[in-house]
């Protein structure tokens, strides 16, 4: 579900101030950001402003690409100087140790709602005799409790609650572990970079890698950079801003040509349809085919359901497809760079693994902060031309079921074949069961559309706009 | 009919101004019965160094660091 938190606001304010300092070459100002964010005691949001400021410093260090473990004891000035002269050395997702609240591990609590009743269903039904009745209240013996949840289910007052770490609870693939200091840790072998832990942490302790610094340095050195905008971009920077106005804003920031990734998606829809017909519908070489456009979905299959990894489509994702086209046409020669701007965290990894096809990735949130830093109001600008155009088919990729619609339209146009599709709308418990069954050879479909985020890319971890608004605006554009 | 302008320019939108519109639209119509909510592009209040977006404007009065409480207080006061 999409909602705004204080953490989101702080994160965006910090990034905006950092962008402002980097854009104006006022490196001295970076030093001041923690004091601007936490000016005095009255505005403290943790135990004290000193802790607040330390957390903001960590956040900035990480945004600048410094590994927090290496730079925890270095002075603030040294950190900034080093960061400005070195390239990033951080994981795609990491936990800021000093910010992690060390939340309680999964366990059951008996709350004040306990009425000290005569029935004691909690005590009688506990298989481990972990519950005793003391001083007007049932108590759980933590050493005996096996977290079976029986007590919570049978309590007539719903007085027993389950408390889990928000990050652990949000992770669909159990990639959050706890280290010996009780601090959350991300198991990178399991992580699919969906970004849910990052959004769910109430203390903002989980942070992502950022290309903002490197990108601004490249812009300053007059490197020619082309932009590829993901189809979910509509409405991200203001519900009043059009695609052409966003392009105008990007040009003001110093970017060269602005492309819609949806053109890549148009071609992916054609290629993937051919692949589906050849490999599944006509020859039965494969039992079914899955989409390859969502990298988190692809990582999920590769890491957790390896029996069906051959079923992932070999068609490149729209981002890679378009980047290849730009390189092939030599519109984009080696001295020029490409930045992909999208809603997605896992695209950052896909781009790094692309062998130099895509040089930078920004999220909409990061670009929004850049606009704010440069005081660009996108919706007030005179529209500018985009360098390519796309059709509704490709633009639909941003919404769940869009790929299926595009492919079924393509099939209907060219053949009289039928196929049955399964939509994985968000990697969650229910949908993981479908993948698990498929992994064991149980399936009743020819095609899976895999979307890591429920609702599609418009609900990605890097969006600014509410997904329901993006969907409305995108629907208008698709007409 | 009084007009409440909520800025959905890039800077204010980034800090959640659209959430305000959403919440106000869901609210009890009685408090807002003669108020018309308008979305506006940047009203240029965010240009100064000490700016505190998101911004709203009611009856010509600028509300900085706007939240639901501040907006409702401003409406009740006028």
PDB file of N, CA and C in Angstrom, chain A residues 2 4 9 12 235-240 371 375-379 464 466 469, chain B residues 8-11 13-16 18-19 22 39-42 46-49:
ATOM      1  N   UNK A   2       0.446   2.248  -0.700  1.00  0.00           N
ATOM      2  CA  UNK A   2       1.228   3.477  -0.799  1.00  0.00           C
ATOM      3  C   UNK A   2       0.804   4.466   0.275  1.00  0.00           C
ATOM      4  N   UNK A   4       2.559   7.977   2.777  1.00  0.00           N
ATOM      5  CA  UNK A   4       3.706   8.835   3.005  1.00  0.00           C
ATOM      6  C   UNK A   4       4.114   8.744   4.473  1.00  0.00           C
ATOM      7  N   UNK A   9       9.817  11.924   3.885  1.00  0.00           N
ATOM      8  CA  UNK A   9      10.006  13.366   3.787  1.00  0.00           C
ATOM      9  C   UNK A   9      11.451  13.737   4.144  1.00  0.00           C
ATOM     10  N   UNK A  12      13.854  12.720   1.410  1.00  0.00           N
ATOM     11  CA  UNK A  12      13.788  13.597   0.234  1.00  0.00           C
ATOM     12  C   UNK A  12      14.400  14.959   0.520  1.00  0.00           C
ATOM     13  N   UNK A 235       2.972  11.774 -14.547  1.00  0.00           N
ATOM     14  CA  UNK A 235       2.411  12.300 -13.301  1.00  0.00           C
ATOM     15  C   UNK A 235       3.312  12.245 -12.087  1.00  0.00           C
ATOM     16  N   UNK A 236       4.555  11.765 -12.236  1.00  0.00           N
ATOM     17  CA  UNK A 236       5.412  11.597 -11.054  1.00  0.00           C
ATOM     18  C   UNK A 236       5.835  12.923 -10.423  1.00  0.00           C
ATOM     19  N   UNK A 237       5.984  13.976 -11.223  1.00  0.00           N
ATOM     20  CA  UNK A 237       6.559  15.208 -10.672  1.00  0.00           C
ATOM     21  C   UNK A 237       5.516  16.283 -10.429  1.00  0.00           C
ATOM     22  N   UNK A 238       4.285  15.978 -10.742  1.00  0.00           N
ATOM     23  CA  UNK A 238       3.129  16.831 -10.491  1.00  0.00           C
ATOM     24  C   UNK A 238       2.009  16.229 -11.317  1.00  0.00           C
ATOM     25  N   UNK A 239       0.797  16.124 -10.759  1.00  0.00           N
ATOM     26  CA  UNK A 239      -0.289  15.574 -11.578  1.00  0.00           C
ATOM     27  C   UNK A 239      -0.595  16.465 -12.775  1.00  0.00           C
ATOM     28  N   UNK A 240      -0.067  17.707 -12.764  1.00  0.00           N
ATOM     29  CA  UNK A 240      -0.346  18.633 -13.852  1.00  0.00           C
ATOM     30  C   UNK A 240       0.716  18.608 -14.949  1.00  0.00           C
ATOM     31  N   UNK A 371      15.154  18.054  -9.422  1.00  0.00           N
ATOM     32  CA  UNK A 371      14.307  19.161  -9.890  1.00  0.00           C
ATOM     33  C   UNK A 371      14.121  20.184  -8.772  1.00  0.00           C
ATOM     34  N   UNK A 375      15.202  24.108  -8.368  1.00  0.00           N
ATOM     35  CA  UNK A 375      13.986  24.943  -8.375  1.00  0.00           C
ATOM     36  C   UNK A 375      13.289  24.904  -9.719  1.00  0.00           C
ATOM     37  N   UNK A 376      13.185  23.714 -10.281  1.00  0.00           N
ATOM     38  CA  UNK A 376      12.464  23.574 -11.545  1.00  0.00           C
ATOM     39  C   UNK A 376      11.061  23.079 -11.243  1.00  0.00           C
ATOM     40  N   UNK A 377      10.053  23.862 -11.613  1.00  0.00           N
ATOM     41  CA  UNK A 377       8.682  23.380 -11.487  1.00  0.00           C
ATOM     42  C   UNK A 377       8.246  22.857 -12.836  1.00  0.00           C
ATOM     43  N   UNK A 378       8.226  21.532 -12.948  1.00  0.00           N
ATOM     44  CA  UNK A 378       8.025  20.886 -14.238  1.00  0.00           C
ATOM     45  C   UNK A 378       6.716  21.323 -14.898  1.00  0.00           C
ATOM     46  N   UNK A 379       5.650  21.425 -14.098  1.00  0.00           N
ATOM     47  CA  UNK A 379       4.328  21.701 -14.677  1.00  0.00           C
ATOM     48  C   UNK A 379       4.205  23.120 -15.233  1.00  0.00           C
ATOM     49  N   UNK A 464       7.030   8.812  -6.706  1.00  0.00           N
ATOM     50  CA  UNK A 464       6.593   9.934  -5.874  1.00  0.00           C
ATOM     51  C   UNK A 464       5.068   9.955  -5.867  1.00  0.00           C
ATOM     52  N   UNK A 466       1.119   8.928  -6.123  1.00  0.00           N
ATOM     53  CA  UNK A 466       0.279   7.843  -5.651  1.00  0.00           C
ATOM     54  C   UNK A 466      -0.083   6.961  -6.848  1.00  0.00           C
ATOM     55  N   UNK A 469      -3.228   7.641  -8.863  1.00  0.00           N
ATOM     56  CA  UNK A 469      -3.194   8.850  -9.708  1.00  0.00           C
ATOM     57  C   UNK A 469      -2.412   8.562 -10.988  1.00  0.00           C
TER      58      UNK A 469
ATOM     59  N   UNK B   8       0.747  21.797  -6.311  1.00  0.00           N
ATOM     60  CA  UNK B   8       1.272  20.485  -6.689  1.00  0.00           C
ATOM     61  C   UNK B   8       2.419  20.669  -7.681  1.00  0.00           C
ATOM     62  N   UNK B   9       3.148  21.778  -7.507  1.00  0.00           N
ATOM     63  CA  UNK B   9       4.390  21.968  -8.253  1.00  0.00           C
ATOM     64  C   UNK B   9       5.376  20.901  -7.810  1.00  0.00           C
ATOM     65  N   UNK B  10       6.465  20.736  -8.566  1.00  0.00           N
ATOM     66  CA  UNK B  10       7.379  19.624  -8.311  1.00  0.00           C
ATOM     67  C   UNK B  10       7.861  19.567  -6.864  1.00  0.00           C
ATOM     68  N   UNK B  11       8.256  20.732  -6.331  1.00  0.00           N
ATOM     69  CA  UNK B  11       8.848  20.766  -4.998  1.00  0.00           C
ATOM     70  C   UNK B  11       7.832  20.359  -3.920  1.00  0.00           C
ATOM     71  N   UNK B  13       4.970  18.746  -4.452  1.00  0.00           N
ATOM     72  CA  UNK B  13       4.499  17.396  -4.749  1.00  0.00           C
ATOM     73  C   UNK B  13       5.457  16.365  -4.169  1.00  0.00           C
ATOM     74  N   UNK B  14       6.751  16.670  -4.248  1.00  0.00           N
ATOM     75  CA  UNK B  14       7.775  15.772  -3.715  1.00  0.00           C
ATOM     76  C   UNK B  14       7.588  15.573  -2.210  1.00  0.00           C
ATOM     77  N   UNK B  15       7.103  16.617  -1.534  1.00  0.00           N
ATOM     78  CA  UNK B  15       6.934  16.532  -0.092  1.00  0.00           C
ATOM     79  C   UNK B  15       5.490  16.213   0.294  1.00  0.00           C
ATOM     80  N   UNK B  16       4.765  15.637  -0.633  1.00  0.00           N
ATOM     81  CA  UNK B  16       3.475  15.041  -0.271  1.00  0.00           C
ATOM     82  C   UNK B  16       2.274  15.953  -0.341  1.00  0.00           C
ATOM     83  N   UNK B  18       0.104  16.249  -2.620  1.00  0.00           N
ATOM     84  CA  UNK B  18      -1.084  15.601  -3.157  1.00  0.00           C
ATOM     85  C   UNK B  18      -1.822  14.804  -2.090  1.00  0.00           C
ATOM     86  N   UNK B  19      -1.065  14.322  -1.101  1.00  0.00           N
ATOM     87  CA  UNK B  19      -1.699  13.611   0.015  1.00  0.00           C
ATOM     88  C   UNK B  19      -2.690  14.519   0.732  1.00  0.00           C
ATOM     89  N   UNK B  22      -5.863  14.649  -1.236  1.00  0.00           N
ATOM     90  CA  UNK B  22      -6.567  13.388  -1.025  1.00  0.00           C
ATOM     91  C   UNK B  22      -7.315  13.375   0.297  1.00  0.00           C
ATOM     92  N   UNK B  39      -6.043  22.637  -7.519  1.00  0.00           N
ATOM     93  CA  UNK B  39      -4.634  22.270  -7.615  1.00  0.00           C
ATOM     94  C   UNK B  39      -3.938  23.334  -8.447  1.00  0.00           C
ATOM     95  N   UNK B  40      -2.773  23.754  -8.001  1.00  0.00           N
ATOM     96  CA  UNK B  40      -2.082  24.779  -8.778  1.00  0.00           C
ATOM     97  C   UNK B  40      -0.626  24.371  -9.015  1.00  0.00           C
ATOM     98  N   UNK B  41      -0.043  24.900 -10.082  1.00  0.00           N
ATOM     99  CA  UNK B  41       1.396  24.718 -10.273  1.00  0.00           C
ATOM    100  C   UNK B  41       2.091  25.695  -9.330  1.00  0.00           C
ATOM    101  N   UNK B  42       3.407  25.712  -9.360  1.00  0.00           N
ATOM    102  CA  UNK B  42       4.211  26.448  -8.369  1.00  0.00           C
ATOM    103  C   UNK B  42       3.703  27.884  -8.147  1.00  0.00           C
ATOM    104  N   UNK B  46       8.328  28.833  -2.860  1.00  0.00           N
ATOM    105  CA  UNK B  46       9.427  27.953  -2.463  1.00  0.00           C
ATOM    106  C   UNK B  46      10.777  28.456  -2.951  1.00  0.00           C
ATOM    107  N   UNK B  47      10.804  29.637  -3.582  1.00  0.00           N
ATOM    108  CA  UNK B  47      12.055  30.082  -4.198  1.00  0.00           C
ATOM    109  C   UNK B  47      13.090  30.587  -3.193  1.00  0.00           C
ATOM    110  N   UNK B  48      12.634  31.035  -2.022  1.00  0.00           N
ATOM    111  CA  UNK B  48      13.593  31.622  -1.087  1.00  0.00           C
ATOM    112  C   UNK B  48      14.400  30.529  -0.375  1.00  0.00           C
ATOM    113  N   UNK B  49      15.491  30.945   0.259  1.00  0.00           N
ATOM    114  CA  UNK B  49      16.398  30.013   0.932  1.00  0.00           C
ATOM    115  C   UNK B  49      15.712  29.304   2.093  1.00  0.00           C
TER     116      UNK B  49
END
